[in-house]
Amino acid sequence: MKNKFFYTRLIETTDVSLKLTEIDLSQDEKTHLTSLMEANIHSTVIDTVLSELSKEDKKIFLRNLVSDDHKKTWEHLNGRIGKLEEKIIKAVEKLKEDLIKDLIEAKNYRMTIK
Amino acid sequence: MPGKRDNSHYQFLAKKWTNRHRELQSKIFTQHEEAFKWLADNSKQFVVGSLAGILLLTSPVLDKIPQSLSSAAAQVKTIDKKVFLVYDLRNVLPNEVRPLTPDEEKNVSEILSRSFDFSIQTELEGKRLNTTYGIIGQEQHLAKYPGDNMFTHFDNSNEAEKYWSYGMAPGLGAWGYFADSSGALTKKDIDREKYYIAVQTFLAPGFDSNPKAYTDFFKYRKMLVVNPQNGKAVVADIADAGPSPWTGKQLGGSPEVMSYLERFDGSQKGAVLYFFIDDPNDTIPLGPVNL
C-alpha cells in the first residue's frame, strides 16, 4: 500500500495517540484531534523541507508534493538536502514533545462553564 | 436526565492545535510565498485557481475534519479559510488605504466572489460608490420604529449587554424608520438595522446628476464588507449616509458590524473592503458570512 505522504515511513505517532487515549474524548473528538495532529506534522515537515531549499528547488518540491509522487520527491530532495531524514525526524520529534505537553495540560484542564 | 458531557479537554486541545497549525501555515506561506505563487500560476491541473487553494492542497487537515463534529470543527475550517483569504487579498491590495484602481477592484471582486460564492460587483446598474476600500468608523444604533429606544432596542439581554454602550443615534437613518411601529417590525427590518453601514452616497460619481435615482438605488442595497486583515465578512445593507469627508473615514458600521469584523474607531481604526452584492431575488441573508 502506498504511504500517505512522502515522509510517512519516518513518522511514528503512537506515543501521542496513546496519550490521547488517556483523555475522556468521544470518537469524533479523537478523530478530529488526530487529524489536527497530522496537519501539524505535515506543516512541520513542509516547513522543514522548504527552509532547506533554494528558490528554484522550492518550486520543484511543491510541484512534486501536490502531484503526490513520493519517489520523485525523494530523488529530488536527497540530491539537495544533506541528512534530510534526520532533519525531518528531529523537527517532528520536537513537535510531538509539544503536543504531549499539551495533552498533559489538557488532562488537568477544566473549562469554566458559563 | 443525564447531564451535558464535559468536553472541555477536547475544546482546549482543538483550540490549541488549531492555532498551532494556523501559525505554522502562516509561517510557511509567508516565508515561501513566491514558490506557492509560482505553483498557483503554473499548475494547470489545479482548478482551485488561487494561492490559497494551493496551500489547502498541501494541508491534509481540512478534508479530515469530521462533518458531524460540532461548532468547534466548523470554527477550525472557518479560521483556516479566512487565513487564505487574507493572503490572497494581501497580494492585490495596496499598502496604503486609497481608492483601488480598476484592475485592483477587478482582482479583489474576483477573489471575493470565489471565496464567498456569490456575485460581488464594484458597480451595479451603472452606479458605484466613491471607493471600495476605506477606513470604517463606529456608528450608533438607529431607531427602528417610532418610540424605539435603548430599553426597547435589543432582542435579548446578551445583545443589550454587548451593544448597549454604543448608544442610539440622535437622528434617524437616511431612509427614516425601518418600520412604522414595533408591531409592524419584521426580521428583515431588525437585520437591516443590526447590520447596517453608512456610506458616502453623496460622493458617488453621478449622484448630483440624479439624486433620486441614486438614493433609490442605494436604499438598503446589500454590500459585502470584509476586514482584509482577518478575513471576517458581513453582508450589510446601506441604511445611512456618511461620514463627512473631513473625518478621514469613508464609511461607518453599526455596533454589530464593527464587533463582528473586529474593527474599531479612534487610534485603532482600520480599513475594510465593501463591494455590492448582486442579489436581485433577495436570497442572501444579512449578517456575518462564514467561509
GROMACS .gro file of N, CA and C in nm, chain A residues 4-5 7 16 20 23-26 28-44 46-47 50-52 55-56 58-60 62-63 65-67 95 98-100 102-103 105-111 113, chain B residues 5-22 24-25 27-28 31-39 42-43 45-46 54-55 57-62 64-70 72-74 76 80:
model
  330
    4LYS      N    1   0.087   0.742   0.281
    4LYS     CA    2   0.002   0.858   0.264
    4LYS      C    3   0.081   0.980   0.213
    5PHE      N    4   0.195   1.004   0.276
    5PHE     CA    5   0.279   1.117   0.235
    5PHE      C    6   0.422   1.068   0.214
    7TYR      N    7   0.680   1.134   0.357
    7TYR     CA    8   0.758   1.120   0.481
    7TYR      C    9   0.695   1.019   0.578
   16VAL      N   10   0.192   0.982   2.093
   16VAL     CA   11   0.091   1.088   2.105
   16VAL      C   12  -0.049   1.024   2.108
   20LEU      N   13  -0.348   1.040   2.393
   20LEU     CA   14  -0.484   1.083   2.361
   20LEU      C   15  -0.588   0.990   2.426
   23ILE      N   16  -0.735   1.057   2.776
   23ILE     CA   17  -0.828   1.168   2.798
   23ILE      C   18  -0.968   1.126   2.755
   24ASP      N   19  -1.065   1.173   2.830
   24ASP     CA   20  -1.204   1.137   2.800
   24ASP      C   21  -1.252   1.212   2.676
   25LEU      N   22  -1.253   1.141   2.564
   25LEU     CA   23  -1.293   1.203   2.438
   25LEU      C   24  -1.389   1.112   2.363
   26SER      N   25  -1.482   1.170   2.290
   26SER     CA   26  -1.570   1.089   2.205
   26SER      C   27  -1.489   1.046   2.083
   28ASP      N   28  -1.554   1.100   1.769
   28ASP     CA   29  -1.541   1.213   1.676
   28ASP      C   30  -1.432   1.310   1.721
   29GLU      N   31  -1.430   1.333   1.851
   29GLU     CA   32  -1.330   1.425   1.904
   29GLU      C   33  -1.189   1.370   1.884
   30LYS      N   34  -1.174   1.238   1.909
   30LYS     CA   35  -1.042   1.175   1.887
   30LYS      C   36  -1.001   1.187   1.740
   31THR      N   37  -1.098   1.159   1.653
   31THR     CA   38  -1.069   1.166   1.509
   31THR      C   39  -1.025   1.307   1.471
   32HIS      N   40  -1.096   1.404   1.523
   32HIS     CA   41  -1.062   1.543   1.489
   32HIS      C   42  -0.923   1.580   1.542
   33LEU      N   43  -0.896   1.544   1.667
   33LEU     CA   44  -0.765   1.579   1.724
   33LEU      C   45  -0.652   1.505   1.651
   34THR      N   46  -0.680   1.382   1.611
   34THR     CA   47  -0.579   1.308   1.535
   34THR      C   48  -0.552   1.378   1.402
   35SER      N   49  -0.657   1.426   1.339
   35SER     CA   50  -0.636   1.496   1.210
   35SER      C   51  -0.560   1.627   1.232
   36LEU      N   52  -0.585   1.692   1.345
   36LEU     CA   53  -0.510   1.814   1.375
   36LEU      C   54  -0.363   1.782   1.401
   37MET      N   55  -0.339   1.670   1.471
   37MET     CA   56  -0.200   1.628   1.495
   37MET      C   57  -0.131   1.603   1.360
   38GLU      N   58  -0.199   1.532   1.271
   38GLU     CA   59  -0.140   1.502   1.140
   38GLU      C   60  -0.114   1.631   1.060
   39ALA      N   61  -0.207   1.724   1.072
   39ALA     CA   62  -0.191   1.851   1.000
   39ALA      C   63  -0.070   1.927   1.051
   40ASN      N   64  -0.051   1.925   1.184
   40ASN     CA   65   0.066   1.991   1.242
   40ASN      C   66   0.195   1.923   1.199
   41ILE      N   67   0.192   1.791   1.194
   41ILE     CA   68   0.311   1.717   1.149
   41ILE      C   69   0.339   1.753   1.002
   42HIS      N   70   0.235   1.751   0.924
   42HIS     CA   71   0.252   1.780   0.781
   42HIS      C   72   0.314   1.919   0.760
   43SER      N   73   0.256   2.017   0.827
   43SER     CA   74   0.308   2.154   0.810
   43SER      C   75   0.451   2.165   0.861
   44THR      N   76   0.482   2.093   0.970
   44THR     CA   77   0.619   2.095   1.024
   44THR      C   78   0.717   2.038   0.922
   46ILE      N   79   0.674   2.015   0.593
   46ILE     CA   80   0.682   2.104   0.476
   46ILE      C   81   0.772   2.225   0.508
   47ASP      N   82   0.754   2.278   0.628
   47ASP     CA   83   0.836   2.393   0.669
   47ASP      C   84   0.983   2.354   0.676
   50LEU      N   85   1.111   2.306   0.305
   50LEU     CA   86   1.120   2.432   0.229
   50LEU      C   87   1.232   2.522   0.280
   51SER      N   88   1.251   2.520   0.412
   51SER     CA   89   1.354   2.606   0.471
   51SER      C   90   1.495   2.567   0.428
   52GLU      N   91   1.511   2.446   0.374
   52GLU     CA   92   1.644   2.398   0.334
   52GLU      C   93   1.670   2.415   0.184
   55LYS      N   94   1.544   2.885  -0.400
   55LYS     CA   95   1.422   2.938  -0.460
   55LYS      C   96   1.366   2.843  -0.567
   56GLU      N   97   1.451   2.797  -0.655
   56GLU     CA   98   1.405   2.711  -0.764
   56GLU      C   99   1.366   2.572  -0.715
   58LYS      N  100   1.248   2.495  -0.427
   58LYS     CA  101   1.119   2.501  -0.357
   58LYS      C  102   1.005   2.475  -0.455
   59LYS      N  103   1.016   2.533  -0.573
   59LYS     CA  104   0.911   2.516  -0.675
   59LYS      C  105   0.901   2.369  -0.717
   60ILE      N  106   1.017   2.310  -0.739
   60ILE     CA  107   1.017   2.168  -0.781
   60ILE      C  108   0.956   2.080  -0.672
   62LEU      N  109   0.738   2.164  -0.435
   62LEU     CA  110   0.593   2.183  -0.425
   62LEU      C  111   0.520   2.112  -0.540
   63ARG      N  112   0.579   2.119  -0.657
   63ARG     CA  113   0.517   2.053  -0.772
   63ARG      C  114   0.512   1.901  -0.748
   65LEU      N  115   0.520   1.756  -0.461
   65LEU     CA  116   0.434   1.731  -0.345
   65LEU      C  117   0.288   1.720  -0.387
   66VAL      N  118   0.241   1.817  -0.463
   66VAL     CA  119   0.099   1.815  -0.499
   66VAL      C  120   0.067   1.709  -0.604
   67SER      N  121   0.171   1.664  -0.678
   67SER     CA  122   0.144   1.555  -0.773
   67SER      C  123   0.152   1.419  -0.703
   95LEU      N  124   0.803   1.864   1.773
   95LEU     CA  125   0.659   1.892   1.769
   95LEU      C  126   0.584   1.796   1.860
   98ASP      N  127   0.592   1.883   2.215
   98ASP     CA  128   0.500   1.993   2.247
   98ASP      C  129   0.355   1.944   2.255
   99LEU      N  130   0.319   1.854   2.162
   99LEU     CA  131   0.182   1.803   2.162
   99LEU      C  132   0.155   1.721   2.288
  100ILE      N  133   0.254   1.645   2.329
  100ILE     CA  134   0.236   1.565   2.452
  100ILE      C  135   0.224   1.656   2.574
  102ASP      N  136   0.092   1.947   2.568
  102ASP     CA  137  -0.046   1.998   2.559
  102ASP      C  138  -0.144   1.895   2.614
  103LEU      N  139  -0.120   1.769   2.583
  103LEU     CA  140  -0.212   1.663   2.628
  103LEU      C  141  -0.209   1.650   2.780
  105GLU      N  142  -0.134   1.892   2.984
  105GLU     CA  143  -0.202   2.012   3.034
  105GLU      C  144  -0.354   1.996   3.022
  106ALA      N  145  -0.397   1.937   2.912
  106ALA     CA  146  -0.541   1.921   2.888
  106ALA      C  147  -0.605   1.828   2.991
  107LYS      N  148  -0.529   1.729   3.035
  107LYS     CA  149  -0.584   1.635   3.134
  107LYS      C  150  -0.626   1.709   3.262
  108ASN      N  151  -0.554   1.815   3.291
  108ASN     CA  152  -0.583   1.890   3.414
  108ASN      C  153  -0.670   2.012   3.387
  109TYR      N  154  -0.713   2.024   3.263
  109TYR     CA  155  -0.783   2.146   3.225
  109TYR      C  156  -0.933   2.132   3.249
  110ARG      N  157  -0.991   2.231   3.306
  110ARG     CA  158  -1.137   2.236   3.320
  110ARG      C  159  -1.183   2.373   3.270
  111MET      N  160  -1.265   2.368   3.169
  111MET     CA  161  -1.316   2.496   3.118
  111MET      C  162  -1.426   2.547   3.210
  113ILE      N  163  -1.759   2.670   3.286
  113ILE     CA  164  -1.888   2.668   3.215
  113ILE      C  165  -1.967   2.790   3.254
  119ARG      N  166  -2.228   1.632   2.875
  119ARG     CA  167  -2.092   1.582   2.886
  119ARG      C  168  -1.992   1.698   2.881
  120ASP      N  169  -1.894   1.692   2.970
  120ASP     CA  170  -1.792   1.797   2.973
  120ASP      C  171  -1.686   1.765   2.868
  121ASN      N  172  -1.678   1.843   2.762
  121ASN     CA  173  -1.575   1.818   2.661
  121ASN      C  174  -1.471   1.929   2.660
  122SER      N  175  -1.449   1.987   2.778
  122SER     CA  176  -1.354   2.098   2.785
  122SER      C  177  -1.212   2.055   2.746
  123HIS      N  178  -1.177   1.928   2.773
  123HIS     CA  179  -1.044   1.881   2.732
  123HIS      C  180  -1.029   1.892   2.581
  124TYR      N  181  -1.135   1.843   2.516
  124TYR     CA  182  -1.133   1.846   2.369
  124TYR      C  183  -1.124   1.989   2.317
  125GLN      N  184  -1.208   2.076   2.372
  125GLN     CA  185  -1.209   2.216   2.323
  125GLN      C  186  -1.073   2.282   2.345
  126PHE      N  187  -1.014   2.254   2.460
  126PHE     CA  188  -0.882   2.310   2.491
  126PHE      C  189  -0.779   2.266   2.387
  127LEU      N  190  -0.778   2.134   2.359
  127LEU     CA  191  -0.679   2.082   2.264
  127LEU      C  192  -0.708   2.125   2.121
  128ALA      N  193  -0.836   2.123   2.083
  128ALA     CA  194  -0.872   2.161   1.946
  128ALA      C  195  -0.829   2.306   1.920
  129LYS      N  196  -0.854   2.391   2.018
  129LYS     CA  197  -0.818   2.532   2.001
  129LYS      C  198  -0.665   2.547   1.991
  130LYS      N  199  -0.597   2.482   2.083
  130LYS     CA  200  -0.451   2.496   2.088
  130LYS      C  201  -0.385   2.439   1.961
  131TRP      N  202  -0.429   2.324   1.916
  131TRP     CA  203  -0.366   2.261   1.799
  131TRP      C  204  -0.407   2.330   1.670
  132THR      N  205  -0.528   2.384   1.670
  132THR     CA  206  -0.569   2.462   1.552
  132THR      C  207  -0.484   2.587   1.540
  133ASN      N  208  -0.468   2.655   1.652
  133ASN     CA  209  -0.386   2.777   1.649
  133ASN      C  210  -0.242   2.746   1.609
  134ARG      N  211  -0.191   2.635   1.661
  134ARG     CA  212  -0.053   2.597   1.627
  134ARG      C  213  -0.042   2.573   1.476
  135HIS      N  214  -0.142   2.502   1.423
  135HIS     CA  215  -0.140   2.472   1.280
  135HIS      C  216  -0.153   2.599   1.196
  136ARG      N  217  -0.242   2.685   1.241
  136ARG     CA  218  -0.262   2.812   1.167
  136ARG      C  219  -0.133   2.892   1.165
  138LEU      N  220   0.170   2.779   1.192
  138LEU     CA  221   0.267   2.710   1.105
  138LEU      C  222   0.237   2.740   0.958
  139GLN      N  223   0.110   2.732   0.922
  139GLN     CA  224   0.072   2.760   0.783
  139GLN      C  225   0.108   2.904   0.745
  141LYS      N  226   0.338   3.087   0.873
  141LYS     CA  227   0.484   3.097   0.863
  141LYS      C  228   0.531   3.042   0.728
  142ILE      N  229   0.480   2.924   0.694
  142ILE     CA  230   0.521   2.862   0.567
  142ILE      C  231   0.486   2.953   0.450
  145GLN      N  232   0.704   3.278   0.445
  145GLN     CA  233   0.846   3.262   0.414
  145GLN      C  234   0.870   3.204   0.274
  146HIS      N  235   0.771   3.135   0.222
  146HIS     CA  236   0.792   3.070   0.091
  146HIS      C  237   0.685   3.111  -0.009
  147GLU      N  238   0.634   3.230   0.008
  147GLU     CA  239   0.521   3.277  -0.070
  147GLU      C  240   0.547   3.269  -0.221
  148GLU      N  241   0.666   3.306  -0.260
  148GLU     CA  242   0.697   3.311  -0.403
  148GLU      C  243   0.682   3.173  -0.468
  149ALA      N  244   0.726   3.070  -0.396
  149ALA     CA  245   0.716   2.934  -0.451
  149ALA      C  246   0.570   2.892  -0.465
  150PHE      N  247   0.488   2.924  -0.365
  150PHE     CA  248   0.345   2.890  -0.372
  150PHE      C  249   0.279   2.967  -0.487
  151LYS      N  250   0.319   3.091  -0.502
  151LYS     CA  251   0.258   3.172  -0.607
  151LYS      C  252   0.295   3.116  -0.745
  152TRP      N  253   0.419   3.075  -0.756
  152TRP     CA  254   0.463   3.014  -0.882
  152TRP      C  255   0.379   2.890  -0.912
  153LEU      N  256   0.358   2.808  -0.809
  153LEU     CA  257   0.281   2.685  -0.830
  153LEU      C  258   0.138   2.718  -0.873
  156ASN      N  259   0.134   2.821  -1.235
  156ASN     CA  260   0.187   2.731  -1.336
  156ASN      C  261   0.131   2.590  -1.337
  157SER      N  262   0.037   2.565  -1.250
  157SER     CA  263  -0.014   2.429  -1.244
  157SER      C  264  -0.153   2.422  -1.304
  159GLN      N  265  -0.332   2.173  -1.363
  159GLN     CA  266  -0.422   2.072  -1.309
  159GLN      C  267  -0.500   2.119  -1.188
  160PHE      N  268  -0.461   2.234  -1.135
  160PHE     CA  269  -0.533   2.280  -1.016
  160PHE      C  270  -0.643   2.376  -1.055
  168ILE      N  271  -0.385   2.637  -0.340
  168ILE     CA  272  -0.265   2.555  -0.345
  168ILE      C  273  -0.219   2.517  -0.205
  169LEU      N  274  -0.224   2.614  -0.115
  169LEU     CA  275  -0.182   2.584   0.022
  169LEU      C  276  -0.277   2.483   0.085
  171LEU      N  277  -0.418   2.244  -0.066
  171LEU     CA  278  -0.382   2.113  -0.117
  171LEU      C  279  -0.262   2.054  -0.044
  172THR      N  280  -0.181   2.138   0.011
  172THR     CA  281  -0.063   2.087   0.082
  172THR      C  282  -0.092   2.060   0.229
  173SER      N  283  -0.216   2.080   0.269
  173SER     CA  284  -0.250   2.053   0.407
  173SER      C  285  -0.358   1.945   0.412
  174PRO      N  286  -0.338   1.842   0.490
  174PRO     CA  287  -0.436   1.733   0.493
  174PRO      C  288  -0.551   1.758   0.587
  175VAL      N  289  -0.550   1.868   0.661
  175VAL     CA  290  -0.645   1.876   0.772
  175VAL      C  291  -0.788   1.905   0.729
  176LEU      N  292  -0.807   1.990   0.632
  176LEU     CA  293  -0.942   2.039   0.609
  176LEU      C  294  -1.041   1.931   0.568
  178LYS      N  295  -1.031   1.634   0.653
  178LYS     CA  296  -1.035   1.525   0.750
  178LYS      C  297  -1.116   1.560   0.874
  179ILE      N  298  -1.161   1.683   0.883
  179ILE     CA  299  -1.238   1.720   1.000
  179ILE      C  300  -1.377   1.656   0.989
  180PRO      N  301  -1.416   1.576   1.086
  180PRO     CA  302  -1.545   1.508   1.076
  180PRO      C  303  -1.658   1.610   1.062
  181GLN      N  304  -1.741   1.589   0.964
  181GLN     CA  305  -1.850   1.682   0.941
  181GLN      C  306  -1.950   1.679   1.055
  182SER      N  307  -1.956   1.564   1.124
  182SER     CA  308  -2.055   1.552   1.230
  182SER      C  309  -2.016   1.631   1.355
  183LEU      N  310  -1.892   1.676   1.358
  183LEU     CA  311  -1.850   1.746   1.478
  183LEU      C  312  -1.917   1.881   1.492
  184SER      N  313  -1.918   1.925   1.614
  184SER     CA  314  -1.992   2.046   1.647
  184SER      C  315  -1.924   2.173   1.597
  186ALA      N  316  -1.698   2.349   1.707
  186ALA     CA  317  -1.551   2.360   1.719
  186ALA      C  318  -1.484   2.324   1.588
  187ALA      N  319  -1.532   2.217   1.525
  187ALA     CA  320  -1.473   2.176   1.397
  187ALA      C  321  -1.504   2.279   1.291
  188ALA      N  322  -1.626   2.327   1.292
  188ALA     CA  323  -1.664   2.428   1.193
  188ALA      C  324  -1.577   2.551   1.208
  190VAL      N  325  -1.271   2.559   1.313
  190VAL     CA  326  -1.138   2.530   1.259
  190VAL      C  327  -1.137   2.556   1.110
  194ASP      N  328  -0.918   2.854   0.909
  194ASP     CA  329  -0.819   2.826   0.807
  194ASP      C  330  -0.851   2.898   0.676
   0.00000   0.00000   0.00000
